[in-house]
PDB file of C-alpha atoms in Angstrom:
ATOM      1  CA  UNK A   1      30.969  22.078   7.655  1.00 69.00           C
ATOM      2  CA  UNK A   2      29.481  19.122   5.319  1.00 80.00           C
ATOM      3  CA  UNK A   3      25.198  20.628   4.605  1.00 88.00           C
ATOM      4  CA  UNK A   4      23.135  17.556   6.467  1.00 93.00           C
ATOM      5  CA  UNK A   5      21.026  15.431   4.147  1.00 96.00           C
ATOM      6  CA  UNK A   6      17.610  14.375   3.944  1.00 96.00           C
ATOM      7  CA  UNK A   7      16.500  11.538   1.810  1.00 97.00           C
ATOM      8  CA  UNK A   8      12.969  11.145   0.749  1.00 97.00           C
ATOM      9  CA  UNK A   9      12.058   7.873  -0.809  1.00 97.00           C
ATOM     10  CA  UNK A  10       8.376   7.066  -2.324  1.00 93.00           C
ATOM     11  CA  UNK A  11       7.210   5.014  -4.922  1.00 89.00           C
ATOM     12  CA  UNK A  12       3.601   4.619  -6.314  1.00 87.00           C
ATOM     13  CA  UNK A  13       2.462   8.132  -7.339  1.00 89.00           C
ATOM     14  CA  UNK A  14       4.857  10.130  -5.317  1.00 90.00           C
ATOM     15  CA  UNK A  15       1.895  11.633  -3.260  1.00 92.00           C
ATOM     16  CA  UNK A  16       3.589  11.149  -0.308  1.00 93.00           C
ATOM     17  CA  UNK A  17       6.986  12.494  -1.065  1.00 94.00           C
ATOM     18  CA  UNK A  18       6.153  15.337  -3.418  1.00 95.00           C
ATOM     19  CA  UNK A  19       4.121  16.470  -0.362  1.00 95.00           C
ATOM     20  CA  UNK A  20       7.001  15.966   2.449  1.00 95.00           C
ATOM     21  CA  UNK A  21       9.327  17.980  -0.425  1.00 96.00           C
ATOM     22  CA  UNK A  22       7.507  20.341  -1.084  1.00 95.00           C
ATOM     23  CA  UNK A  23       6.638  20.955   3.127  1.00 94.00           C
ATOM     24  CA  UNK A  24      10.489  20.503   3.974  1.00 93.00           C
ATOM     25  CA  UNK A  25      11.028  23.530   1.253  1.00 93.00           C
ATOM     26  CA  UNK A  26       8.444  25.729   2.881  1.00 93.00           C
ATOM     27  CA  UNK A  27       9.494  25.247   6.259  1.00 91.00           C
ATOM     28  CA  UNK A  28      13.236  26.522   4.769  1.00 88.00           C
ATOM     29  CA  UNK A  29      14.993  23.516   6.752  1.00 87.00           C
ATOM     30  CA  UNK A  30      18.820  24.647   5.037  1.00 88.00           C
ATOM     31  CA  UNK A  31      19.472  21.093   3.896  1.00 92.00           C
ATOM     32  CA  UNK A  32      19.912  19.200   0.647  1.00 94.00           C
ATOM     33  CA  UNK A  33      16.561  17.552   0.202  1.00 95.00           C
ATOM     34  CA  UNK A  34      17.320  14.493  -2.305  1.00 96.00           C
ATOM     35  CA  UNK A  35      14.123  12.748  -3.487  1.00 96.00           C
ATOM     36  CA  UNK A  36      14.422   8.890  -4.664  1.00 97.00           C
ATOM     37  CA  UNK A  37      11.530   7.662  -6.513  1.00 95.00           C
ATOM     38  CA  UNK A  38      10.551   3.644  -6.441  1.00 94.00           C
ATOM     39  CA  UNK A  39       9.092   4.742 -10.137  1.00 94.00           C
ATOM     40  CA  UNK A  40       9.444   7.138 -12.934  1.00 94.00           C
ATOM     41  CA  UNK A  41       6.282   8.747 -11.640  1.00 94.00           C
ATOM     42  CA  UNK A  42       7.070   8.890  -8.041  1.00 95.00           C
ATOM     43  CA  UNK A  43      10.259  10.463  -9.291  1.00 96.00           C
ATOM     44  CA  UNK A  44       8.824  13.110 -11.286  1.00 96.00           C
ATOM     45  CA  UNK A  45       5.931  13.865  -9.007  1.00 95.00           C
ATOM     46  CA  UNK A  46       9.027  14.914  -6.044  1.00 95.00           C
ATOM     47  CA  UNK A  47      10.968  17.063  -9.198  1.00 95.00           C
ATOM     48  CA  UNK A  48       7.475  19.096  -9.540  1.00 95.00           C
ATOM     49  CA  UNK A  49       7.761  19.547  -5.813  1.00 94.00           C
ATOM     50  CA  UNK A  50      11.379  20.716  -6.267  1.00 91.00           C
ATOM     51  CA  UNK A  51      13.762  18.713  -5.116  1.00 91.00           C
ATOM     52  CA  UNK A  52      16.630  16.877  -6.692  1.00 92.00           C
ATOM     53  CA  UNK A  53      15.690  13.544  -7.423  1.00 94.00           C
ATOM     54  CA  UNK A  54      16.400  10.325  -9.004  1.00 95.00           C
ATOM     55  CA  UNK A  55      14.686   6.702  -9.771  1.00 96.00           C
ATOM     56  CA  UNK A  56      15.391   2.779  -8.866  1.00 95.00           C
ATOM     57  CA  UNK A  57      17.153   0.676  -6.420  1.00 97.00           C
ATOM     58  CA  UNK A  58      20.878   2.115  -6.809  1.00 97.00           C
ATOM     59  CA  UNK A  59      19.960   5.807  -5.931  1.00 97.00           C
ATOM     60  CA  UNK A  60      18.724   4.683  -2.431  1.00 97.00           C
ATOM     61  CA  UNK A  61      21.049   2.715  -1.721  1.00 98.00           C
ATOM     62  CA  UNK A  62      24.001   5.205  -2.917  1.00 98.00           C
ATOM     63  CA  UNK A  63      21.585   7.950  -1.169  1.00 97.00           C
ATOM     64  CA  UNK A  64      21.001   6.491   2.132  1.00 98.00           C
ATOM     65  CA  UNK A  65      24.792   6.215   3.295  1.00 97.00           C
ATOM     66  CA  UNK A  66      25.373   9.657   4.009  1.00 96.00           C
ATOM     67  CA  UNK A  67      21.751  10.450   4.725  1.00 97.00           C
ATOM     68  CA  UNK A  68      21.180  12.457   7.907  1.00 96.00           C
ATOM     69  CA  UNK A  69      17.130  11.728   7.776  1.00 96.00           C
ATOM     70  CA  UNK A  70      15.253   9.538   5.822  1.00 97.00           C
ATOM     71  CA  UNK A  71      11.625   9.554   5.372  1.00 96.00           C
ATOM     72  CA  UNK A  72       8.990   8.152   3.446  1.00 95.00           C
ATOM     73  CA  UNK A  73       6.272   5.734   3.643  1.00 93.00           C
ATOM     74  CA  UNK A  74       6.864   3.017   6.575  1.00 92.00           C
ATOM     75  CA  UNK A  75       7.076   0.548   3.542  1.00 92.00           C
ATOM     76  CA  UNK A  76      10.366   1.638   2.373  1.00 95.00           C
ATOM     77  CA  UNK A  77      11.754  -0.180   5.471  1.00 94.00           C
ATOM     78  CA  UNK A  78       9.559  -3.265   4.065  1.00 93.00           C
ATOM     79  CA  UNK A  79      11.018  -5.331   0.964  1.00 94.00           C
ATOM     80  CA  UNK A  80       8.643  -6.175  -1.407  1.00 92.00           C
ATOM     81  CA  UNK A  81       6.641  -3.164  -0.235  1.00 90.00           C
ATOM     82  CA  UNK A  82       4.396  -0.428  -2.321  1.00 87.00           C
ATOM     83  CA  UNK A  83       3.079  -3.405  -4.553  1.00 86.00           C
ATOM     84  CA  UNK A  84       7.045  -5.008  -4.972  1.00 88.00           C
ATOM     85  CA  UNK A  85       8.435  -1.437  -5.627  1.00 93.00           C
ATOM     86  CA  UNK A  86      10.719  -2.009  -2.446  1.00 94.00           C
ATOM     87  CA  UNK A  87      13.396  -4.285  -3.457  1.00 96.00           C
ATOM     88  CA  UNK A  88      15.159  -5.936  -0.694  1.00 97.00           C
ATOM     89  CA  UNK A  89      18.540  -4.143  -1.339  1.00 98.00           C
ATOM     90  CA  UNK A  90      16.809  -0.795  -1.366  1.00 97.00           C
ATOM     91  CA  UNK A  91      14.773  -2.503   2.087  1.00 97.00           C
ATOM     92  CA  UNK A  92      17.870  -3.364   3.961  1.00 98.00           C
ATOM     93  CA  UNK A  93      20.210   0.131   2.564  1.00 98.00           C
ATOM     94  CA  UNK A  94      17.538   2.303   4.559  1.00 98.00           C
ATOM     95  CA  UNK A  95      17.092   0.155   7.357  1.00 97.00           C
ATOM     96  CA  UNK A  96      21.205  -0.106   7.836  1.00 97.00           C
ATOM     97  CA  UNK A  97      21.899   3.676   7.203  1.00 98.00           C
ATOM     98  CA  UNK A  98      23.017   5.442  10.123  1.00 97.00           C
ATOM     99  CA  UNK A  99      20.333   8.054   9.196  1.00 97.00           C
ATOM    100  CA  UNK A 100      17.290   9.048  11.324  1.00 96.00           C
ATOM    101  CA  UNK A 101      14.517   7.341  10.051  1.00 97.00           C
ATOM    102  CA  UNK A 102      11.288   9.640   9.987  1.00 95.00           C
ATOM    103  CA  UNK A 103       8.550   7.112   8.881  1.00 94.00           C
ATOM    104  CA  UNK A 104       4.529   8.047   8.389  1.00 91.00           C
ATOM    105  CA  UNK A 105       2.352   4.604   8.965  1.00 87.00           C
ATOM    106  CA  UNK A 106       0.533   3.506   5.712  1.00 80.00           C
ATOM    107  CA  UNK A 107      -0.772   0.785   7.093  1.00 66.00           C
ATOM    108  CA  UNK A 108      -1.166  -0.660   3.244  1.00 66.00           C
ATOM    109  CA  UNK A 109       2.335  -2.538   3.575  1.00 69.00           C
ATOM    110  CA  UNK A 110       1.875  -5.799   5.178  1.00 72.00           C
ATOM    111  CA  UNK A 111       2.578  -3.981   8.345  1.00 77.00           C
ATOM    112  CA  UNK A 112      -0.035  -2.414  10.610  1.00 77.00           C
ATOM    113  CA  UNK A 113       1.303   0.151  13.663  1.00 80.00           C
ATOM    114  CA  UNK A 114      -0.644  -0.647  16.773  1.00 82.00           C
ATOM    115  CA  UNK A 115      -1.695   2.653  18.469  1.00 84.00           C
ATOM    116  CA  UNK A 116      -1.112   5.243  15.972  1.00 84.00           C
ATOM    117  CA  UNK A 117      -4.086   7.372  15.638  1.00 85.00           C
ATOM    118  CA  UNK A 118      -5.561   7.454  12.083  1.00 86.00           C
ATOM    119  CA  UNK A 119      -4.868  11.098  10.539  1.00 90.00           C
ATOM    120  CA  UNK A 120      -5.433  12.428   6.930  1.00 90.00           C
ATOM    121  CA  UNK A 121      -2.055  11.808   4.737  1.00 89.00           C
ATOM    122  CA  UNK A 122      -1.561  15.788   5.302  1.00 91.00           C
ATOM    123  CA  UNK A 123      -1.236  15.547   8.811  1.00 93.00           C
ATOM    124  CA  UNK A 124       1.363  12.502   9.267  1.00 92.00           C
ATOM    125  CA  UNK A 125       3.016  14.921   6.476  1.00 92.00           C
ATOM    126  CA  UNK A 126       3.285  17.938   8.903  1.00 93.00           C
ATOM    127  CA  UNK A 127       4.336  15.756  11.492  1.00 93.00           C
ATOM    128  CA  UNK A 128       7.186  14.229   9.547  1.00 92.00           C
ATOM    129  CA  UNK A 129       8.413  17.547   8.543  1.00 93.00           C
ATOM    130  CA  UNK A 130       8.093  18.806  12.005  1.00 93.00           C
ATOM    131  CA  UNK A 131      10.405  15.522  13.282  1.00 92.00           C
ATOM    132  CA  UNK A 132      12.859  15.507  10.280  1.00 92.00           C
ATOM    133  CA  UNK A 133      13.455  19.464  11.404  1.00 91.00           C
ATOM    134  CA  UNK A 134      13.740  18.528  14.218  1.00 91.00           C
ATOM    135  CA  UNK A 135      16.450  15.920  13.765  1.00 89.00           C
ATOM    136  CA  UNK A 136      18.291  18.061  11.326  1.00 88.00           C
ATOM    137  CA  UNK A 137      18.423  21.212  14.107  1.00 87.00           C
ATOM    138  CA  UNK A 138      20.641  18.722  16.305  1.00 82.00           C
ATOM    139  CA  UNK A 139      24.488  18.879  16.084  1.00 58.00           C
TER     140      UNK A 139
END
């Protein structure tokens, strides 16, 4: 049987990401965990946090085609998101994969959520973990 995938994709400082990696790890999910960085940094923030990663627009779009579960910042759904680091191909290869998408609001995207409740980064982090596992559990 083919190990299920999850994709994370950040850009900016790789806050985000590192932290879902490095969550997804401790919680001993059984999957490859492939991080895509929108940046150099982003990128080697997620490595730190131990996961296999990679930079730019053709790794997420190569990456999101046999993804199981995606997640990142809401942005990466967005192009022209995380200050332009969302490119429309990258944009439209996450929004067109097959893959759950397991999204935390930023509401710093162009794009506001109406009635999510505002929670610390760490939170919406725990919760994403606790969907993607989730998702992944499912056969």
């Amino acid at each position: 049987m083919k190990q299920k995938k999850l994709l994370v994709i950040d850009g900016q400082g790789g806050r985000m990401g590192a932290a879902l990696v490095s969550q997804c790890k401790a919680a001993g999910l059984g999957v490859q965990i492939i991080a895509v960085g929108a940046n150099s940094a982003a990128t080697a923030a997620m490595l730190k946090a131990g996961a296999d990663a990679a930079t730019g627009e053709n790794p997420v779009v190569v990456n999101a085609r046999d993804a199981d579960v995606i997640c990142g910042p809401m942005g990466i759904l967005t192009a022209n998101a995380l200050w332009g680091e969302i490119t429309p191909a990258m944009a439209a290869a996450v929004s067109e994969s097959r893959a759950q998408k397991v999204l935390i609001p930023v509401n710093r995207c162009s794009v506001t959520v109406v009635g999510v409740a505002e929670l610390p980064l760490g939170e919406y982090v725990r919760l994403a973990v606790q969907a993607a596992k989730e998702q992944l559990e499912q056969e």
